[in-house]
């Protein structure tokens, strides 16, 4: 319980940090709307080739981190639910989840450092503010994952809920921020991002479809089983002779003759 008392402030702060950028003041946005528009239209003319390359690398790193690896880690841990406890496949899925999440956090950190050092960050738009919140939330989620209580403890249920909820929010907000990043890239470089937007949308739809498909795959397989084709088992129970003779006597004469002819 002491571990969760230490993790509670980090969790609460992570939720607040994620929600604050989405609840920006409308008055502040109206004041800076005209200024931001002028700076954007003026900046892409001054954007050097090196700056353009840095923006592209930053976007690629965050695409791979939040747009591919993190959903892949969620799929891995989701698929592990169908495996037997303490089986080898369960361990493979679990360690795949851990490895991919660590790799995702490292790539996001590299993208954040690149953004802070080489890109202009005034934090006056939703993309930069949401990105800053995601950087902090990713490492809070990693720390929560390392402090996982053992199965059977009372704290395990609370830990699972916090870990699942925070991970889901990071993944969804990360996808949203990639879309806003593609729009910002198009504004800053005056290049069309339509192709990249279509490719990313196709990837998101494929991952969502695969997530729903693998969750219902076992149920779909059961729908193809026809119960009438089940093997017929012969009972070992013996019929009394008296009952058998009584049934033969109750049969019509024609049926008895046909039954007798079968053995002639």
JSON list of N, CA and C in Angstrom, two decimals, residues 117-173:
[
{"chain": "A", "resi": 117, "resn": "UNK", "atom": "N", "xyz": [15.62, 21.00, -28.24]},
{"chain": "A", "resi": 117, "resn": "UNK", "atom": "CA", "xyz": [16.92, 21.56, -28.60]},
{"chain": "A", "resi": 117, "resn": "UNK", "atom": "C", "xyz": [16.91, 22.29, -29.95]},
{"chain": "A", "resi": 118, "resn": "UNK", "atom": "N", "xyz": [16.22, 21.73, -30.94]},
{"chain": "A", "resi": 118, "resn": "UNK", "atom": "CA", "xyz": [16.37, 22.25, -32.30]},
{"chain": "A", "resi": 118, "resn": "UNK", "atom": "C", "xyz": [15.11, 22.87, -32.89]},
{"chain": "A", "resi": 119, "resn": "UNK", "atom": "N", "xyz": [13.97, 22.69, -32.24]},
{"chain": "A", "resi": 119, "resn": "UNK", "atom": "CA", "xyz": [12.73, 23.25, -32.78]},
{"chain": "A", "resi": 119, "resn": "UNK", "atom": "C", "xyz": [12.24, 24.38, -31.89]},
{"chain": "A", "resi": 120, "resn": "UNK", "atom": "N", "xyz": [11.44, 25.24, -32.48]},
{"chain": "A", "resi": 120, "resn": "UNK", "atom": "CA", "xyz": [10.89, 26.36, -31.74]},
{"chain": "A", "resi": 120, "resn": "UNK", "atom": "C", "xyz": [9.66, 25.89, -30.97]},
{"chain": "A", "resi": 121, "resn": "UNK", "atom": "N", "xyz": [9.70, 26.04, -29.64]},
{"chain": "A", "resi": 121, "resn": "UNK", "atom": "CA", "xyz": [8.61, 25.59, -28.79]},
{"chain": "A", "resi": 121, "resn": "UNK", "atom": "C", "xyz": [8.12, 26.77, -27.94]},
{"chain": "A", "resi": 122, "resn": "UNK", "atom": "N", "xyz": [7.11, 27.43, -28.41]},
{"chain": "A", "resi": 122, "resn": "UNK", "atom": "CA", "xyz": [6.50, 28.52, -27.64]},
{"chain": "A", "resi": 122, "resn": "UNK", "atom": "C", "xyz": [5.34, 28.02, -26.79]},
{"chain": "A", "resi": 123, "resn": "UNK", "atom": "N", "xyz": [4.87, 26.77, -27.05]},
{"chain": "A", "resi": 123, "resn": "UNK", "atom": "CA", "xyz": [3.77, 26.14, -26.33]},
{"chain": "A", "resi": 123, "resn": "UNK", "atom": "C", "xyz": [2.51, 27.01, -26.35]},
{"chain": "A", "resi": 124, "resn": "UNK", "atom": "N", "xyz": [2.24, 27.60, -27.50]},
{"chain": "A", "resi": 124, "resn": "UNK", "atom": "CA", "xyz": [1.03, 28.40, -27.68]},
{"chain": "A", "resi": 124, "resn": "UNK", "atom": "C", "xyz": [-0.03, 27.67, -28.48]},
{"chain": "A", "resi": 125, "resn": "UNK", "atom": "N", "xyz": [0.27, 26.45, -28.93]},
{"chain": "A", "resi": 125, "resn": "UNK", "atom": "CA", "xyz": [-0.73, 25.69, -29.68]},
{"chain": "A", "resi": 125, "resn": "UNK", "atom": "C", "xyz": [-0.95, 24.34, -29.01]},
{"chain": "A", "resi": 126, "resn": "UNK", "atom": "N", "xyz": [-2.06, 23.70, -29.38]},
{"chain": "A", "resi": 126, "resn": "UNK", "atom": "CA", "xyz": [-2.46, 22.46, -28.73]},
{"chain": "A", "resi": 126, "resn": "UNK", "atom": "C", "xyz": [-1.48, 21.32, -29.00]},
{"chain": "A", "resi": 127, "resn": "UNK", "atom": "N", "xyz": [-0.84, 21.30, -30.16]},
{"chain": "A", "resi": 127, "resn": "UNK", "atom": "CA", "xyz": [0.10, 20.22, -30.47]},
{"chain": "A", "resi": 127, "resn": "UNK", "atom": "C", "xyz": [1.29, 20.22, -29.51]},
{"chain": "A", "resi": 128, "resn": "UNK", "atom": "N", "xyz": [1.87, 21.36, -29.26]},
{"chain": "A", "resi": 128, "resn": "UNK", "atom": "CA", "xyz": [3.04, 21.43, -28.38]},
{"chain": "A", "resi": 128, "resn": "UNK", "atom": "C", "xyz": [2.65, 21.17, -26.93]},
{"chain": "A", "resi": 129, "resn": "UNK", "atom": "N", "xyz": [1.52, 21.70, -26.49]},
{"chain": "A", "resi": 129, "resn": "UNK", "atom": "CA", "xyz": [1.11, 21.49, -25.10]},
{"chain": "A", "resi": 129, "resn": "UNK", "atom": "C", "xyz": [0.71, 20.04, -24.84]},
{"chain": "A", "resi": 130, "resn": "UNK", "atom": "N", "xyz": [-0.02, 19.45, -25.77]},
{"chain": "A", "resi": 130, "resn": "UNK", "atom": "CA", "xyz": [-0.38, 18.04, -25.61]},
{"chain": "A", "resi": 130, "resn": "UNK", "atom": "C", "xyz": [0.85, 17.15, -25.69]},
{"chain": "A", "resi": 131, "resn": "UNK", "atom": "N", "xyz": [1.79, 17.50, -26.55]},
{"chain": "A", "resi": 131, "resn": "UNK", "atom": "CA", "xyz": [3.03, 16.73, -26.63]},
{"chain": "A", "resi": 131, "resn": "UNK", "atom": "C", "xyz": [3.82, 16.78, -25.34]},
{"chain": "A", "resi": 132, "resn": "UNK", "atom": "N", "xyz": [3.88, 17.96, -24.71]},
{"chain": "A", "resi": 132, "resn": "UNK", "atom": "CA", "xyz": [4.58, 18.07, -23.43]},
{"chain": "A", "resi": 132, "resn": "UNK", "atom": "C", "xyz": [3.91, 17.21, -22.37]},
{"chain": "A", "resi": 133, "resn": "UNK", "atom": "N", "xyz": [2.59, 17.20, -22.36]},
{"chain": "A", "resi": 133, "resn": "UNK", "atom": "CA", "xyz": [1.87, 16.36, -21.41]},
{"chain": "A", "resi": 133, "resn": "UNK", "atom": "C", "xyz": [2.13, 14.89, -21.65]},
{"chain": "A", "resi": 134, "resn": "UNK", "atom": "N", "xyz": [2.21, 14.50, -22.91]},
{"chain": "A", "resi": 134, "resn": "UNK", "atom": "CA", "xyz": [2.45, 13.09, -23.24]},
{"chain": "A", "resi": 134, "resn": "UNK", "atom": "C", "xyz": [3.85, 12.65, -22.83]},
{"chain": "A", "resi": 135, "resn": "UNK", "atom": "N", "xyz": [4.85, 13.53, -22.97]},
{"chain": "A", "resi": 135, "resn": "UNK", "atom": "CA", "xyz": [6.21, 13.18, -22.56]},
{"chain": "A", "resi": 135, "resn": "UNK", "atom": "C", "xyz": [6.25, 12.80, -21.08]},
{"chain": "A", "resi": 136, "resn": "UNK", "atom": "N", "xyz": [5.58, 13.61, -20.26]},
{"chain": "A", "resi": 136, "resn": "UNK", "atom": "CA", "xyz": [5.56, 13.30, -18.83]},
{"chain": "A", "resi": 136, "resn": "UNK", "atom": "C", "xyz": [4.74, 12.06, -18.51]},
{"chain": "A", "resi": 137, "resn": "UNK", "atom": "N", "xyz": [3.59, 11.92, -19.17]},
{"chain": "A", "resi": 137, "resn": "UNK", "atom": "CA", "xyz": [2.71, 10.78, -18.88]},
{"chain": "A", "resi": 137, "resn": "UNK", "atom": "C", "xyz": [3.34, 9.46, -19.28]},
{"chain": "A", "resi": 138, "resn": "UNK", "atom": "N", "xyz": [4.13, 9.45, -20.34]},
{"chain": "A", "resi": 138, "resn": "UNK", "atom": "CA", "xyz": [4.77, 8.21, -20.79]},
{"chain": "A", "resi": 138, "resn": "UNK", "atom": "C", "xyz": [5.70, 7.65, -19.72]},
{"chain": "A", "resi": 139, "resn": "UNK", "atom": "N", "xyz": [6.49, 8.52, -19.10]},
{"chain": "A", "resi": 139, "resn": "UNK", "atom": "CA", "xyz": [7.43, 8.04, -18.08]},
{"chain": "A", "resi": 139, "resn": "UNK", "atom": "C", "xyz": [6.73, 7.75, -16.76]},
{"chain": "A", "resi": 140, "resn": "UNK", "atom": "N", "xyz": [5.63, 8.45, -16.47]},
{"chain": "A", "resi": 140, "resn": "UNK", "atom": "CA", "xyz": [4.83, 8.08, -15.29]},
{"chain": "A", "resi": 140, "resn": "UNK", "atom": "C", "xyz": [4.26, 6.68, -15.48]},
{"chain": "A", "resi": 141, "resn": "UNK", "atom": "N", "xyz": [3.79, 6.39, -16.68]},
{"chain": "A", "resi": 141, "resn": "UNK", "atom": "CA", "xyz": [3.26, 5.06, -16.99]},
{"chain": "A", "resi": 141, "resn": "UNK", "atom": "C", "xyz": [4.35, 3.99, -16.88]},
{"chain": "A", "resi": 142, "resn": "UNK", "atom": "N", "xyz": [5.55, 4.32, -17.31]},
{"chain": "A", "resi": 142, "resn": "UNK", "atom": "CA", "xyz": [6.66, 3.36, -17.21]},
{"chain": "A", "resi": 142, "resn": "UNK", "atom": "C", "xyz": [6.99, 3.06, -15.75]},
{"chain": "A", "resi": 143, "resn": "UNK", "atom": "N", "xyz": [7.01, 4.09, -14.91]},
{"chain": "A", "resi": 143, "resn": "UNK", "atom": "CA", "xyz": [7.28, 3.88, -13.48]},
{"chain": "A", "resi": 143, "resn": "UNK", "atom": "C", "xyz": [6.19, 3.04, -12.83]},
{"chain": "A", "resi": 144, "resn": "UNK", "atom": "N", "xyz": [4.94, 3.31, -13.19]},
{"chain": "A", "resi": 144, "resn": "UNK", "atom": "CA", "xyz": [3.84, 2.51, -12.65]},
{"chain": "A", "resi": 144, "resn": "UNK", "atom": "C", "xyz": [3.99, 1.05, -13.07]},
{"chain": "A", "resi": 145, "resn": "UNK", "atom": "N", "xyz": [4.43, 0.82, -14.30]},
{"chain": "A", "resi": 145, "resn": "UNK", "atom": "CA", "xyz": [4.63, -0.55, -14.76]},
{"chain": "A", "resi": 145, "resn": "UNK", "atom": "C", "xyz": [5.72, -1.28, -13.99]},
{"chain": "A", "resi": 146, "resn": "UNK", "atom": "N", "xyz": [6.79, -0.59, -13.62]},
{"chain": "A", "resi": 146, "resn": "UNK", "atom": "CA", "xyz": [7.87, -1.22, -12.87]},
{"chain": "A", "resi": 146, "resn": "UNK", "atom": "C", "xyz": [7.47, -1.54, -11.43]},
{"chain": "A", "resi": 147, "resn": "UNK", "atom": "N", "xyz": [6.52, -0.79, -10.88]},
{"chain": "A", "resi": 147, "resn": "UNK", "atom": "CA", "xyz": [6.07, -1.03, -9.51]},
{"chain": "A", "resi": 147, "resn": "UNK", "atom": "C", "xyz": [4.82, -1.89, -9.49]},
{"chain": "A", "resi": 148, "resn": "UNK", "atom": "N", "xyz": [4.76, -2.87, -10.35]},
{"chain": "A", "resi": 148, "resn": "UNK", "atom": "CA", "xyz": [3.59, -3.75, -10.44]},
{"chain": "A", "resi": 148, "resn": "UNK", "atom": "C", "xyz": [3.52, -4.67, -9.23]},
{"chain": "A", "resi": 149, "resn": "UNK", "atom": "N", "xyz": [2.40, -4.62, -8.48]},
{"chain": "A", "resi": 149, "resn": "UNK", "atom": "CA", "xyz": [2.27, -5.53, -7.32]},
{"chain": "A", "resi": 149, "resn": "UNK", "atom": "C", "xyz": [2.08, -6.97, -7.79]},
{"chain": "A", "resi": 150, "resn": "UNK", "atom": "N", "xyz": [2.40, -7.90, -6.92]},
{"chain": "A", "resi": 150, "resn": "UNK", "atom": "CA", "xyz": [2.23, -9.30, -7.24]},
{"chain": "A", "resi": 150, "resn": "UNK", "atom": "C", "xyz": [0.76, -9.66, -7.28]},
{"chain": "A", "resi": 151, "resn": "UNK", "atom": "N", "xyz": [0.44, -10.66, -8.10]},
{"chain": "A", "resi": 151, "resn": "UNK", "atom": "CA", "xyz": [-0.94, -11.10, -8.23]},
{"chain": "A", "resi": 151, "resn": "UNK", "atom": "C", "xyz": [-1.43, -11.68, -6.90]},
{"chain": "A", "resi": 152, "resn": "UNK", "atom": "N", "xyz": [-2.63, -11.30, -6.52]},
{"chain": "A", "resi": 152, "resn": "UNK", "atom": "CA", "xyz": [-3.21, -11.76, -5.27]},
{"chain": "A", "resi": 152, "resn": "UNK", "atom": "C", "xyz": [-3.26, -10.69, -4.20]},
{"chain": "A", "resi": 153, "resn": "UNK", "atom": "N", "xyz": [-2.48, -9.62, -4.34]},
{"chain": "A", "resi": 153, "resn": "UNK", "atom": "CA", "xyz": [-2.52, -8.53, -3.37]},
{"chain": "A", "resi": 153, "resn": "UNK", "atom": "C", "xyz": [-3.70, -7.62, -3.65]},
{"chain": "A", "resi": 154, "resn": "UNK", "atom": "N", "xyz": [-4.13, -6.91, -2.60]},
{"chain": "A", "resi": 154, "resn": "UNK", "atom": "CA", "xyz": [-5.28, -6.02, -2.73]},
{"chain": "A", "resi": 154, "resn": "UNK", "atom": "C", "xyz": [-4.98, -4.85, -3.66]},
{"chain": "A", "resi": 155, "resn": "UNK", "atom": "N", "xyz": [-3.71, -4.41, -3.68]},
{"chain": "A", "resi": 155, "resn": "UNK", "atom": "CA", "xyz": [-3.36, -3.26, -4.50]},
{"chain": "A", "resi": 155, "resn": "UNK", "atom": "C", "xyz": [-3.34, -3.57, -5.99]},
{"chain": "A", "resi": 156, "resn": "UNK", "atom": "N", "xyz": [-3.40, -4.87, -6.33]},
{"chain": "A", "resi": 156, "resn": "UNK", "atom": "CA", "xyz": [-3.27, -5.25, -7.73]},
{"chain": "A", "resi": 156, "resn": "UNK", "atom": "C", "xyz": [-4.42, -4.71, -8.58]},
{"chain": "A", "resi": 157, "resn": "UNK", "atom": "N", "xyz": [-5.65, -4.71, -8.05]},
{"chain": "A", "resi": 157, "resn": "UNK", "atom": "CA", "xyz": [-6.80, -4.23, -8.81]},
{"chain": "A", "resi": 157, "resn": "UNK", "atom": "C", "xyz": [-6.69, -2.75, -9.10]},
{"chain": "A", "resi": 158, "resn": "UNK", "atom": "N", "xyz": [-6.30, -1.96, -8.09]},
{"chain": "A", "resi": 158, "resn": "UNK", "atom": "CA", "xyz": [-6.14, -0.52, -8.29]},
{"chain": "A", "resi": 158, "resn": "UNK", "atom": "C", "xyz": [-5.01, -0.24, -9.27]},
{"chain": "A", "resi": 159, "resn": "UNK", "atom": "N", "xyz": [-3.91, -0.98, -9.12]},
{"chain": "A", "resi": 159, "resn": "UNK", "atom": "CA", "xyz": [-2.78, -0.79, -10.04]},
{"chain": "A", "resi": 159, "resn": "UNK", "atom": "C", "xyz": [-3.20, -1.10, -11.48]},
{"chain": "A", "resi": 160, "resn": "UNK", "atom": "N", "xyz": [-3.93, -2.18, -11.67]},
{"chain": "A", "resi": 160, "resn": "UNK", "atom": "CA", "xyz": [-4.35, -2.56, -13.03]},
{"chain": "A", "resi": 160, "resn": "UNK", "atom": "C", "xyz": [-5.23, -1.49, -13.65]},
{"chain": "A", "resi": 161, "resn": "UNK", "atom": "N", "xyz": [-6.17, -0.95, -12.85]},
{"chain": "A", "resi": 161, "resn": "UNK", "atom": "CA", "xyz": [-7.08, 0.07, -13.38]},
{"chain": "A", "resi": 161, "resn": "UNK", "atom": "C", "xyz": [-6.32, 1.33, -13.78]},
{"chain": "A", "resi": 162, "resn": "UNK", "atom": "N", "xyz": [-5.40, 1.78, -12.92]},
{"chain": "A", "resi": 162, "resn": "UNK", "atom": "CA", "xyz": [-4.64, 3.00, -13.22]},
{"chain": "A", "resi": 162, "resn": "UNK", "atom": "C", "xyz": [-3.75, 2.78, -14.44]},
{"chain": "A", "resi": 163, "resn": "UNK", "atom": "N", "xyz": [-3.07, 1.63, -14.48]},
{"chain": "A", "resi": 163, "resn": "UNK", "atom": "CA", "xyz": [-2.16, 1.33, -15.59]},
{"chain": "A", "resi": 163, "resn": "UNK", "atom": "C", "xyz": [-2.93, 1.23, -16.91]},
{"chain": "A", "resi": 164, "resn": "UNK", "atom": "N", "xyz": [-4.08, 0.59, -16.87]},
{"chain": "A", "resi": 164, "resn": "UNK", "atom": "CA", "xyz": [-4.88, 0.43, -18.08]},
{"chain": "A", "resi": 164, "resn": "UNK", "atom": "C", "xyz": [-5.46, 1.77, -18.54]},
{"chain": "A", "resi": 165, "resn": "UNK", "atom": "N", "xyz": [-6.01, 2.55, -17.60]},
{"chain": "A", "resi": 165, "resn": "UNK", "atom": "CA", "xyz": [-6.63, 3.82, -17.96]},
{"chain": "A", "resi": 165, "resn": "UNK", "atom": "C", "xyz": [-5.60, 4.82, -18.50]},
{"chain": "A", "resi": 166, "resn": "UNK", "atom": "N", "xyz": [-4.47, 4.93, -17.81]},
{"chain": "A", "resi": 166, "resn": "UNK", "atom": "CA", "xyz": [-3.44, 5.87, -18.24]},
{"chain": "A", "resi": 166, "resn": "UNK", "atom": "C", "xyz": [-2.85, 5.46, -19.59]},
{"chain": "A", "resi": 167, "resn": "UNK", "atom": "N", "xyz": [-2.63, 4.16, -19.78]},
{"chain": "A", "resi": 167, "resn": "UNK", "atom": "CA", "xyz": [-2.10, 3.69, -21.06]},
{"chain": "A", "resi": 167, "resn": "UNK", "atom": "C", "xyz": [-3.06, 3.94, -22.21]},
{"chain": "A", "resi": 168, "resn": "UNK", "atom": "N", "xyz": [-4.35, 3.74, -21.95]},
{"chain": "A", "resi": 168, "resn": "UNK", "atom": "CA", "xyz": [-5.35, 4.00, -23.00]},
{"chain": "A", "resi": 168, "resn": "UNK", "atom": "C", "xyz": [-5.39, 5.48, -23.36]},
{"chain": "A", "resi": 169, "resn": "UNK", "atom": "N", "xyz": [-5.34, 6.36, -22.36]},
{"chain": "A", "resi": 169, "resn": "UNK", "atom": "CA", "xyz": [-5.37, 7.80, -22.62]},
{"chain": "A", "resi": 169, "resn": "UNK", "atom": "C", "xyz": [-4.13, 8.25, -23.38]},
{"chain": "A", "resi": 170, "resn": "UNK", "atom": "N", "xyz": [-2.97, 7.70, -23.02]},
{"chain": "A", "resi": 170, "resn": "UNK", "atom": "CA", "xyz": [-1.73, 8.07, -23.72]},
{"chain": "A", "resi": 170, "resn": "UNK", "atom": "C", "xyz": [-1.81, 7.65, -25.19]},
{"chain": "A", "resi": 171, "resn": "UNK", "atom": "N", "xyz": [-2.31, 6.44, -25.44]},
{"chain": "A", "resi": 171, "resn": "UNK", "atom": "CA", "xyz": [-2.39, 5.95, -26.81]},
{"chain": "A", "resi": 171, "resn": "UNK", "atom": "C", "xyz": [-3.35, 6.79, -27.65]},
{"chain": "A", "resi": 172, "resn": "UNK", "atom": "N", "xyz": [-4.52, 7.10, -27.11]},
{"chain": "A", "resi": 172, "resn": "UNK", "atom": "CA", "xyz": [-5.50, 7.89, -27.85]},
{"chain": "A", "resi": 172, "resn": "UNK", "atom": "C", "xyz": [-5.01, 9.32, -28.07]},
{"chain": "A", "resi": 173, "resn": "UNK", "atom": "N", "xyz": [-4.49, 9.95, -27.01]},
{"chain": "A", "resi": 173, "resn": "UNK", "atom": "CA", "xyz": [-3.98, 11.32, -27.16]},
{"chain": "A", "resi": 173, "resn": "UNK", "atom": "C", "xyz": [-2.77, 11.36, -28.09]}
]
